[in-house]
CSV table of C-alpha atoms in Angstrom, one decimal:
chain,number,residue,atom,x,y,z
A,681,UNK,CA,37.7,14.5,19.8
A,682,UNK,CA,41.3,12.4,19.2
A,683,UNK,CA,39.9,10.2,22.9
A,684,UNK,CA,36.0,11.0,21.9
A,685,UNK,CA,36.9,9.0,19.0
A,686,UNK,CA,39.7,5.9,21.1
A,687,UNK,CA,35.8,5.6,23.7
A,688,UNK,CA,33.0,5.3,20.5
A,689,UNK,CA,35.8,2.6,19.2
A,690,UNK,CA,35.9,1.4,22.7
A,691,UNK,CA,32.0,0.5,22.5
A,692,UNK,CA,32.2,-0.6,18.9
A,693,UNK,CA,34.2,-3.8,20.7
A,694,UNK,CA,31.5,-4.4,24.0
A,695,UNK,CA,28.9,-4.4,21.6
A,696,UNK,CA,30.8,-6.8,18.9
A,697,UNK,CA,30.9,-10.0,22.2
A,698,UNK,CA,27.1,-8.7,23.2
A,699,UNK,CA,25.1,-11.1,20.6
A,700,UNK,CA,26.1,-13.7,23.5
A,701,UNK,CA,23.6,-14.2,25.8
A,702,UNK,CA,23.8,-11.2,27.5
A,703,UNK,CA,20.4,-9.9,28.2
A,704,UNK,CA,17.3,-9.7,29.6
A,705,UNK,CA,15.1,-12.4,30.2
A,706,UNK,CA,11.5,-13.0,30.8
A,707,UNK,CA,11.1,-14.6,33.8
A,708,UNK,CA,8.9,-12.9,35.9
A,709,UNK,CA,10.3,-12.8,39.8
A,710,UNK,CA,7.5,-13.5,43.2
A,711,UNK,CA,9.2,-13.9,46.1
A,712,UNK,CA,9.0,-17.1,49.2
A,713,UNK,CA,5.5,-18.3,46.4
A,714,UNK,CA,4.2,-14.4,47.3
A,715,UNK,CA,4.9,-11.6,46.5
A,716,UNK,CA,5.3,-10.7,42.6
A,717,UNK,CA,7.9,-8.4,41.6
A,718,UNK,CA,6.8,-5.6,38.7
A,719,UNK,CA,11.1,-5.8,37.6
A,720,UNK,CA,9.7,-4.4,33.6
A,721,UNK,CA,8.1,-1.1,33.4
A,722,UNK,CA,7.0,1.0,30.7
A,723,UNK,CA,10.2,4.2,31.6
A,724,UNK,CA,8.7,7.4,33.4
A,725,UNK,CA,7.2,9.9,31.4
A,726,UNK,CA,11.1,12.1,32.1
A,727,UNK,CA,12.7,9.0,30.5
A,728,UNK,CA,10.5,8.1,27.7
A,729,UNK,CA,12.9,10.1,25.3
A,730,UNK,CA,15.8,7.3,25.9
A,731,UNK,CA,13.8,4.2,27.4
A,732,UNK,CA,10.7,2.7,26.7
A,733,UNK,CA,11.1,0.0,29.2
A,734,UNK,CA,12.9,0.1,32.7
A,735,UNK,CA,13.7,-3.1,34.5
A,736,UNK,CA,15.3,-4.8,37.0
A,737,UNK,CA,19.2,-5.5,37.1
A,738,UNK,CA,17.9,-9.1,37.6
A,739,UNK,CA,16.4,-10.1,34.5
A,740,UNK,CA,20.1,-10.0,33.7
A,741,UNK,CA,20.5,-12.6,36.4
A,742,UNK,CA,21.7,-15.8,35.7
A,743,UNK,CA,18.8,-18.6,36.8
A,744,UNK,CA,20.7,-19.9,40.1
A,745,UNK,CA,21.7,-16.2,41.0
A,746,UNK,CA,18.1,-15.7,40.6
A,747,UNK,CA,16.9,-17.6,42.6
A,748,UNK,CA,19.1,-17.1,45.7
A,749,UNK,CA,16.7,-14.5,45.5
A,750,UNK,CA,13.1,-16.2,44.9
A,751,UNK,CA,13.4,-17.8,49.1
A,752,UNK,CA,14.4,-15.6,51.7
A,753,UNK,CA,16.2,-18.5,52.8
A,754,UNK,CA,18.3,-18.9,50.2
A,755,UNK,CA,18.6,-14.8,50.1
A,756,UNK,CA,22.5,-14.1,52.1
A,757,UNK,CA,20.7,-10.5,52.8
A,758,UNK,CA,18.3,-11.7,54.7
A,759,UNK,CA,20.6,-12.0,57.2
A,760,UNK,CA,21.3,-8.3,57.7
A,761,UNK,CA,17.1,-6.9,57.3
A,762,UNK,CA,17.5,-9.1,60.8
A,763,UNK,CA,20.4,-7.7,62.1
A,764,UNK,CA,18.9,-4.6,61.5
A,765,UNK,CA,15.2,-5.6,63.0
A,766,UNK,CA,18.0,-6.5,66.2
A,767,UNK,CA,19.0,-2.7,65.7
A,768,UNK,CA,15.0,-1.4,65.6
A,769,UNK,CA,14.4,-3.2,68.8
A,770,UNK,CA,18.5,-1.8,70.2
A,771,UNK,CA,17.3,1.4,73.2
A,772,UNK,CA,20.3,3.3,72.3
A,773,UNK,CA,21.9,7.1,72.8
A,774,UNK,CA,20.9,9.3,75.8
A,775,UNK,CA,16.9,9.4,75.4
A,776,UNK,CA,17.3,5.5,75.6
A,777,UNK,CA,14.8,4.7,72.5
A,778,UNK,CA,15.1,2.8,70.1
A,779,UNK,CA,13.8,3.1,67.0
A,780,UNK,CA,10.4,0.5,67.6
A,781,UNK,CA,9.6,3.0,70.1
A,782,UNK,CA,8.5,6.1,68.2
A,783,UNK,CA,7.6,4.2,65.0
A,784,UNK,CA,6.6,1.1,66.7
A,785,UNK,CA,6.5,-2.1,64.6
A,786,UNK,CA,9.1,-1.5,61.1
A,787,UNK,CA,6.5,-2.9,59.2
A,788,UNK,CA,5.1,-0.4,59.8
A,789,UNK,CA,7.5,2.1,58.0
A,790,UNK,CA,6.0,0.0,54.3
A,791,UNK,CA,6.6,2.5,51.4
A,792,UNK,CA,8.8,4.5,53.1
A,793,UNK,CA,11.9,3.2,50.9
A,794,UNK,CA,9.7,3.3,47.9
A,795,UNK,CA,9.6,7.5,47.8
A,796,UNK,CA,13.6,8.2,49.1
A,797,UNK,CA,15.6,9.6,48.3
A,798,UNK,CA,13.1,13.1,49.9
A,799,UNK,CA,12.7,16.3,49.6
A,800,UNK,CA,12.8,17.1,53.3
A,801,UNK,CA,11.5,20.8,54.5
A,802,UNK,CA,12.7,21.5,58.1
A,803,UNK,CA,15.8,21.0,56.7
A,804,UNK,CA,15.4,22.1,52.9
A,805,UNK,CA,17.4,19.7,51.5
A,806,UNK,CA,16.5,16.2,49.3
A,807,UNK,CA,17.3,12.9,51.4
A,808,UNK,CA,18.1,9.8,51.0
A,809,UNK,CA,17.2,7.2,53.8
A,810,UNK,CA,20.2,6.7,55.4
A,811,UNK,CA,20.8,10.6,56.3
A,812,UNK,CA,17.1,10.7,57.3
A,813,UNK,CA,17.7,7.2,59.6
A,814,UNK,CA,21.5,9.6,61.1
A,815,UNK,CA,19.5,12.6,61.6
A,816,UNK,CA,16.8,10.6,63.7
A,817,UNK,CA,19.3,9.4,65.7
A,818,UNK,CA,21.9,12.5,66.2
A,819,UNK,CA,18.7,14.5,66.7
A,820,UNK,CA,15.1,12.3,68.3
A,821,UNK,CA,17.6,9.6,70.4
A,822,UNK,CA,20.8,11.8,71.2
A,823,UNK,CA,22.5,8.7,69.3
A,824,UNK,CA,25.6,8.7,67.7
A,825,UNK,CA,25.9,8.9,63.6
A,826,UNK,CA,26.5,5.8,61.3
A,827,UNK,CA,28.6,6.3,59.0
A,828,UNK,CA,27.9,5.8,55.0
A,829,UNK,CA,27.3,2.6,53.9
A,830,UNK,CA,28.4,0.4,56.8
A,831,UNK,CA,27.4,-2.1,58.6
A,832,UNK,CA,24.8,-1.1,60.5
A,833,UNK,CA,23.5,2.2,58.3
A,834,UNK,CA,23.2,-0.9,55.2
A,835,UNK,CA,21.8,-3.3,57.8
A,836,UNK,CA,19.1,-0.9,58.9
A,837,UNK,CA,18.1,0.6,54.6
A,838,UNK,CA,18.0,-3.4,54.4
A,839,UNK,CA,15.1,-4.1,56.7
A,840,UNK,CA,12.7,-1.0,55.4
A,841,UNK,CA,13.4,-2.3,52.3
A,842,UNK,CA,12.0,-5.2,52.8
A,843,UNK,CA,9.4,-4.5,54.0
A,844,UNK,CA,8.0,-2.4,51.6
A,845,UNK,CA,9.8,-5.5,49.2
A,846,UNK,CA,6.9,-5.2,45.9
A,847,UNK,CA,5.3,-1.3,46.2
A,848,UNK,CA,6.1,0.4,43.1
A,849,UNK,CA,9.0,2.9,43.4
A,850,UNK,CA,8.0,6.3,43.7
A,851,UNK,CA,10.1,9.4,43.9
A,852,UNK,CA,9.2,13.0,43.2
A,853,UNK,CA,10.9,14.6,41.0
A,854,UNK,CA,9.6,18.0,40.8
A,855,UNK,CA,9.2,20.6,43.4
A,856,UNK,CA,11.9,21.4,45.5
A,857,UNK,CA,13.2,18.0,44.7
A,858,UNK,CA,14.0,19.1,40.9
A,859,UNK,CA,16.9,21.5,41.9
A,860,UNK,CA,18.4,18.6,43.5
A,861,UNK,CA,17.4,16.1,40.5
A,862,UNK,CA,18.5,18.5,38.0
A,863,UNK,CA,21.8,18.3,39.0
A,864,UNK,CA,21.6,14.0,39.1
A,865,UNK,CA,20.9,14.3,35.8
A,866,UNK,CA,23.8,16.4,35.0
A,867,UNK,CA,25.6,14.3,36.7
A,868,UNK,CA,24.4,10.7,35.2
A,869,UNK,CA,25.7,12.1,31.4
A,870,UNK,CA,29.0,14.0,32.6
A,871,UNK,CA,31.7,11.6,31.4
A,872,UNK,CA,34.2,10.9,33.5
A,873,UNK,CA,37.8,8.9,33.7
A,874,UNK,CA,40.5,8.4,31.5
A,875,UNK,CA,37.9,5.8,29.6
A,876,UNK,CA,36.3,8.7,29.1
A,877,UNK,CA,32.6,7.3,30.3
A,878,UNK,CA,29.3,8.6,32.0
A,879,UNK,CA,26.6,5.8,33.6
A,880,UNK,CA,25.0,6.5,30.3
A,881,UNK,CA,27.4,4.9,27.6
A,882,UNK,CA,27.4,1.9,29.2
A,883,UNK,CA,24.0,1.7,31.0
A,884,UNK,CA,21.7,3.5,28.7
A,885,UNK,CA,23.2,2.9,26.3
A,886,UNK,CA,24.8,-0.6,26.2
A,887,UNK,CA,22.7,-2.3,29.4
A,888,UNK,CA,22.7,-6.1,27.3
A,889,UNK,CA,25.8,-6.0,26.3
A,890,UNK,CA,28.6,-7.1,27.7
A,891,UNK,CA,31.4,-4.8,29.2
A,892,UNK,CA,34.6,-7.5,28.6
A,893,UNK,CA,32.7,-10.4,31.3
A,894,UNK,CA,30.4,-8.7,33.2
A,895,UNK,CA,27.1,-8.4,31.7
A,896,UNK,CA,25.8,-4.8,31.6
A,897,UNK,CA,22.4,-3.9,33.2
A,898,UNK,CA,20.2,-0.4,32.8
A,899,UNK,CA,21.5,-0.1,36.1
A,900,UNK,CA,18.2,0.2,38.4
A,901,UNK,CA,19.2,0.8,41.5
A,902,UNK,CA,15.4,-1.2,42.8
A,903,UNK,CA,17.2,-3.8,44.2
A,904,UNK,CA,19.3,-1.8,46.8
A,905,UNK,CA,20.8,-2.8,49.3
A,906,UNK,CA,21.8,-5.7,47.0
A,907,UNK,CA,23.9,-8.5,48.4
A,908,UNK,CA,26.3,-9.0,46.4
A,909,UNK,CA,28.6,-12.5,46.1
A,910,UNK,CA,31.8,-11.0,44.7
A,911,UNK,CA,32.1,-9.4,48.5
A,912,UNK,CA,29.8,-11.3,50.4
A,913,UNK,CA,27.7,-8.8,52.1
A,914,UNK,CA,25.6,-5.9,51.4
A,915,UNK,CA,26.2,-3.1,49.3
A,916,UNK,CA,25.0,0.3,49.4
A,917,UNK,CA,23.8,2.4,46.8
A,918,UNK,CA,26.9,5.0,47.2
A,919,UNK,CA,29.1,1.9,47.2
A,920,UNK,CA,27.6,0.9,43.9
A,921,UNK,CA,28.5,4.7,42.7
A,922,UNK,CA,32.0,4.7,44.1
A,923,UNK,CA,32.7,1.3,42.8
A,924,UNK,CA,31.7,2.2,39.3
A,925,UNK,CA,33.5,5.8,38.8
A,926,UNK,CA,36.1,3.7,39.6
A,927,UNK,CA,36.3,2.1,36.7
A,928,UNK,CA,35.7,5.0,35.1
A,929,UNK,CA,39.4,5.8,36.2
A,930,UNK,CA,37.9,9.2,37.5
A,931,UNK,CA,38.6,10.1,41.2
A,932,UNK,CA,35.3,9.4,42.9
A,933,UNK,CA,32.4,11.7,44.6
A,934,UNK,CA,32.4,10.6,48.8
A,935,UNK,CA,29.4,7.7,49.9
A,936,UNK,CA,27.1,10.6,52.1
A,937,UNK,CA,27.9,13.8,49.1
A,938,UNK,CA,25.7,16.5,47.6
A,939,UNK,CA,26.6,14.5,44.9
A,940,UNK,CA,25.6,11.3,45.3
A,941,UNK,CA,22.6,12.3,46.6
A,942,UNK,CA,21.8,13.4,43.7
A,943,UNK,CA,22.9,11.4,41.4
A,944,UNK,CA,20.4,8.5,43.5
A,945,UNK,CA,17.3,10.4,44.0
A,946,UNK,CA,18.1,10.9,40.1
A,947,UNK,CA,18.9,7.4,39.4
A,948,UNK,CA,16.2,5.8,41.3
A,949,UNK,CA,13.4,7.9,39.4
A,950,UNK,CA,14.6,6.4,36.2
A,951,UNK,CA,13.3,2.8,38.0
A,952,UNK,CA,10.2,4.6,39.1
A,953,UNK,CA,6.9,2.1,38.4
A,954,UNK,CA,9.7,-0.9,39.1
A,955,UNK,CA,8.9,-2.1,42.5
A,956,UNK,CA,11.8,-2.2,45.6
A,957,UNK,CA,13.1,-5.6,45.6
A,958,UNK,CA,16.1,-5.2,48.2
A,959,UNK,CA,17.9,-6.8,50.0
A,960,UNK,CA,18.6,-8.4,46.6
A,961,UNK,CA,21.2,-10.7,45.2
A,962,UNK,CA,23.7,-10.1,42.2
A,963,UNK,CA,27.3,-11.0,41.2
B,1243,UNK,CA,31.5,-17.3,70.6
B,1244,UNK,CA,32.5,-15.4,67.8
B,1245,UNK,CA,30.9,-12.3,66.7
B,1246,UNK,CA,26.8,-12.7,66.2
B,1247,UNK,CA,27.2,-16.3,65.1
B,1248,UNK,CA,23.6,-17.8,64.0
B,1249,UNK,CA,22.3,-21.6,63.0
B,1250,UNK,CA,19.0,-21.2,61.1
B,1251,UNK,CA,17.3,-24.5,59.4
B,1252,UNK,CA,14.4,-24.6,56.7
B,1253,UNK,CA,12.3,-28.2,57.1
B,1254,UNK,CA,8.5,-29.1,56.2
B,1255,UNK,CA,7.2,-29.5,58.9
B,1256,UNK,CA,5.1,-33.5,57.6
B,1257,UNK,CA,6.2,-34.9,54.8
B,1258,UNK,CA,4.4,-38.8,53.9
B,1259,UNK,CA,6.7,-41.8,54.9
B,1260,UNK,CA,9.3,-42.9,52.5
B,1261,UNK,CA,9.3,-39.0,51.1
B,1262,UNK,CA,12.7,-37.4,50.3
B,1263,UNK,CA,12.5,-33.9,51.6
B,1264,UNK,CA,14.8,-31.1,51.7
B,1265,UNK,CA,16.5,-29.7,54.2
B,1266,UNK,CA,18.2,-26.0,53.8
B,1267,UNK,CA,20.6,-24.9,56.3
B,1268,UNK,CA,22.9,-21.2,57.3
B,1269,UNK,CA,25.2,-20.4,60.1
B,1270,UNK,CA,26.0,-16.9,60.2
B,1271,UNK,CA,30.0,-17.0,61.1
B,1272,UNK,CA,32.2,-14.5,59.4
B,1273,UNK,CA,34.5,-18.3,58.2
B,1274,UNK,CA,38.4,-16.0,58.8
B,1275,UNK,CA,39.7,-18.2,56.6
B,1276,UNK,CA,43.3,-17.9,57.9
B,1277,UNK,CA,45.6,-16.8,55.0
B,1278,UNK,CA,44.6,-13.0,55.0
B,1279,UNK,CA,47.1,-10.7,57.3
B,1280,UNK,CA,45.4,-7.5,59.5
B,1281,UNK,CA,47.2,-3.8,58.1
B,1282,UNK,CA,49.8,-4.5,59.8
B,1283,UNK,CA,50.9,-7.6,58.5
B,1284,UNK,CA,50.2,-10.4,60.9
B,1285,UNK,CA,48.2,-13.4,60.2
B,1286,UNK,CA,44.4,-13.4,60.8
B,1287,UNK,CA,44.0,-16.6,62.3
B,1288,UNK,CA,41.8,-19.6,61.1
B,1289,UNK,CA,38.4,-19.4,62.8
B,1290,UNK,CA,35.2,-22.3,60.8
B,1291,UNK,CA,33.1,-23.7,61.2
B,1292,UNK,CA,35.3,-26.7,60.7
B,1293,UNK,CA,31.8,-29.2,61.4
B,1294,UNK,CA,28.4,-30.0,60.5
B,1295,UNK,CA,26.4,-33.0,61.2
B,1296,UNK,CA,21.8,-33.7,61.0
B,1297,UNK,CA,21.4,-36.5,63.2
B,1298,UNK,CA,17.3,-38.0,62.5
B,1299,UNK,CA,16.1,-39.7,65.6
B,1300,UNK,CA,20.2,-40.6,67.3
B,1301,UNK,CA,20.8,-42.2,63.2
B,1302,UNK,CA,23.6,-39.9,60.8
B,1303,UNK,CA,22.1,-37.7,57.8
B,1304,UNK,CA,25.3,-35.7,56.7
B,1305,UNK,CA,28.2,-35.7,58.6
B,1306,UNK,CA,30.5,-33.4,57.0
B,1307,UNK,CA,34.2,-31.3,57.0
B,1308,UNK,CA,34.2,-27.6,56.1
B,1309,UNK,CA,37.6,-26.2,54.9
B,1310,UNK,CA,38.8,-22.4,54.9
B,1311,UNK,CA,38.3,-22.4,51.6
B,1312,UNK,CA,34.4,-22.0,52.3
B,1313,UNK,CA,33.0,-18.4,51.9
B,1314,UNK,CA,31.2,-16.9,54.7
B,1315,UNK,CA,28.2,-17.7,56.2
B,1316,UNK,CA,28.1,-21.2,54.9
B,1317,UNK,CA,24.7,-22.4,53.2
B,1318,UNK,CA,24.3,-26.6,53.1
B,1319,UNK,CA,21.7,-27.9,51.4
B,1320,UNK,CA,20.4,-31.6,51.3
B,1321,UNK,CA,18.1,-34.7,51.2
B,1322,UNK,CA,16.8,-36.9,53.6
B,1323,UNK,CA,14.4,-40.2,53.4
B,1324,UNK,CA,11.7,-40.1,56.5
B,1325,UNK,CA,10.3,-42.8,57.3
B,1326,UNK,CA,9.3,-42.2,60.7
B,1327,UNK,CA,8.2,-39.1,62.4
B,1328,UNK,CA,10.5,-37.0,64.5
B,1329,UNK,CA,13.6,-35.3,65.0
B,1330,UNK,CA,16.5,-32.8,63.0
B,1331,UNK,CA,19.0,-32.8,65.1
B,1332,UNK,CA,21.8,-29.8,62.6
B,1333,UNK,CA,24.3,-29.4,65.2
B,1334,UNK,CA,27.8,-26.9,64.0
B,1335,UNK,CA,31.3,-27.0,65.5
B,1336,UNK,CA,33.6,-23.9,66.2
B,1337,UNK,CA,37.9,-23.4,65.6
B,1338,UNK,CA,37.1,-22.1,69.5
B,1339,UNK,CA,35.2,-25.0,70.6
B,1340,UNK,CA,32.0,-23.9,70.5
B,1341,UNK,CA,28.9,-25.7,69.0
B,1342,UNK,CA,25.7,-24.2,68.1
B,1343,UNK,CA,22.4,-26.8,67.6
B,1344,UNK,CA,18.9,-26.0,65.9
B,1345,UNK,CA,16.8,-29.7,65.7
B,1346,UNK,CA,13.1,-29.8,63.9
B,1347,UNK,CA,10.8,-32.3,64.6
B,1348,UNK,CA,8.6,-33.5,61.3
B,1349,UNK,CA,5.9,-35.1,62.1
B,1350,UNK,CA,4.8,-38.1,59.4
B,1351,UNK,CA,1.5,-39.7,58.6
């Protein structure tokens, strides 16, 4: 009980200075003066008890950071996309195949990022995009699996996100994916660590407020992979989850673990209706 | 030559005489500062782009010295007045002696 009271006090403290413009703005995100993004949408049905509107993290950033994402030349994440395209066309493994050998142009993958994580009937599991890539690599190309959220894997994810930009996130949460989704939801609302914080403590109850010097967004993942100015590289969803869980001072799950796959599905579903934005630019 | 270095330039293809055009450049580069140590505690040697220049029809537009505190993938944006058709030539100089070049032509009228 004592711990809970302390947390309540902490949250109250966090909320207090929040009245300094930390909330979402009303700007419009148009990429390359071409693709207009849906960055605010009515909350999906499963979330309507908790939120009225879902918002991209783009709205919580400064004008300068926002501008970097509005032009592909200014978006450093596009360097990863270029590297991803190179990997797309490079044959690897015992079968001598590249991604392009089967799939053709990377543009043919438009819409794929929007529906992942997705249940794979053959494997009987929910797979993230990176898991699916690695299944392709090991089973079809005879190549080695990429490490989760590392160089090639994150570049390829950025490429696949970039060709889906502007399409609404629409992950399936019913049917065979339901059990995984429930597990993700459970994790989202479970308090962890010495600070006793759940994802919801910050990203549902306190978005728009400050947590010390940081703006709290809704923690939407429609913009992943995200180029972060703080570490000047593309960051994956699971690595970001890991950073957040670590910040609650808890032992974290590993990128690629079943827990994070479930959490990714759940958090992605909270953004159903927002545009795929990856690679986005954030602090 | 360092790995994965690739220069990029965004420039307009045409302009009116006397117009101020914006040139955006970026080179993907690690920009290893020389201040970091590896796992064994040895200094990682400095490896950065130390100079960037832009010329228009042989006349210098900008000549910049880059230092170790410049971030990864240095992005340089600047403006130039164009009075005639011609070619912008961009040059990046690497610590290791490599020179990377790119050029863009612009039409006036």
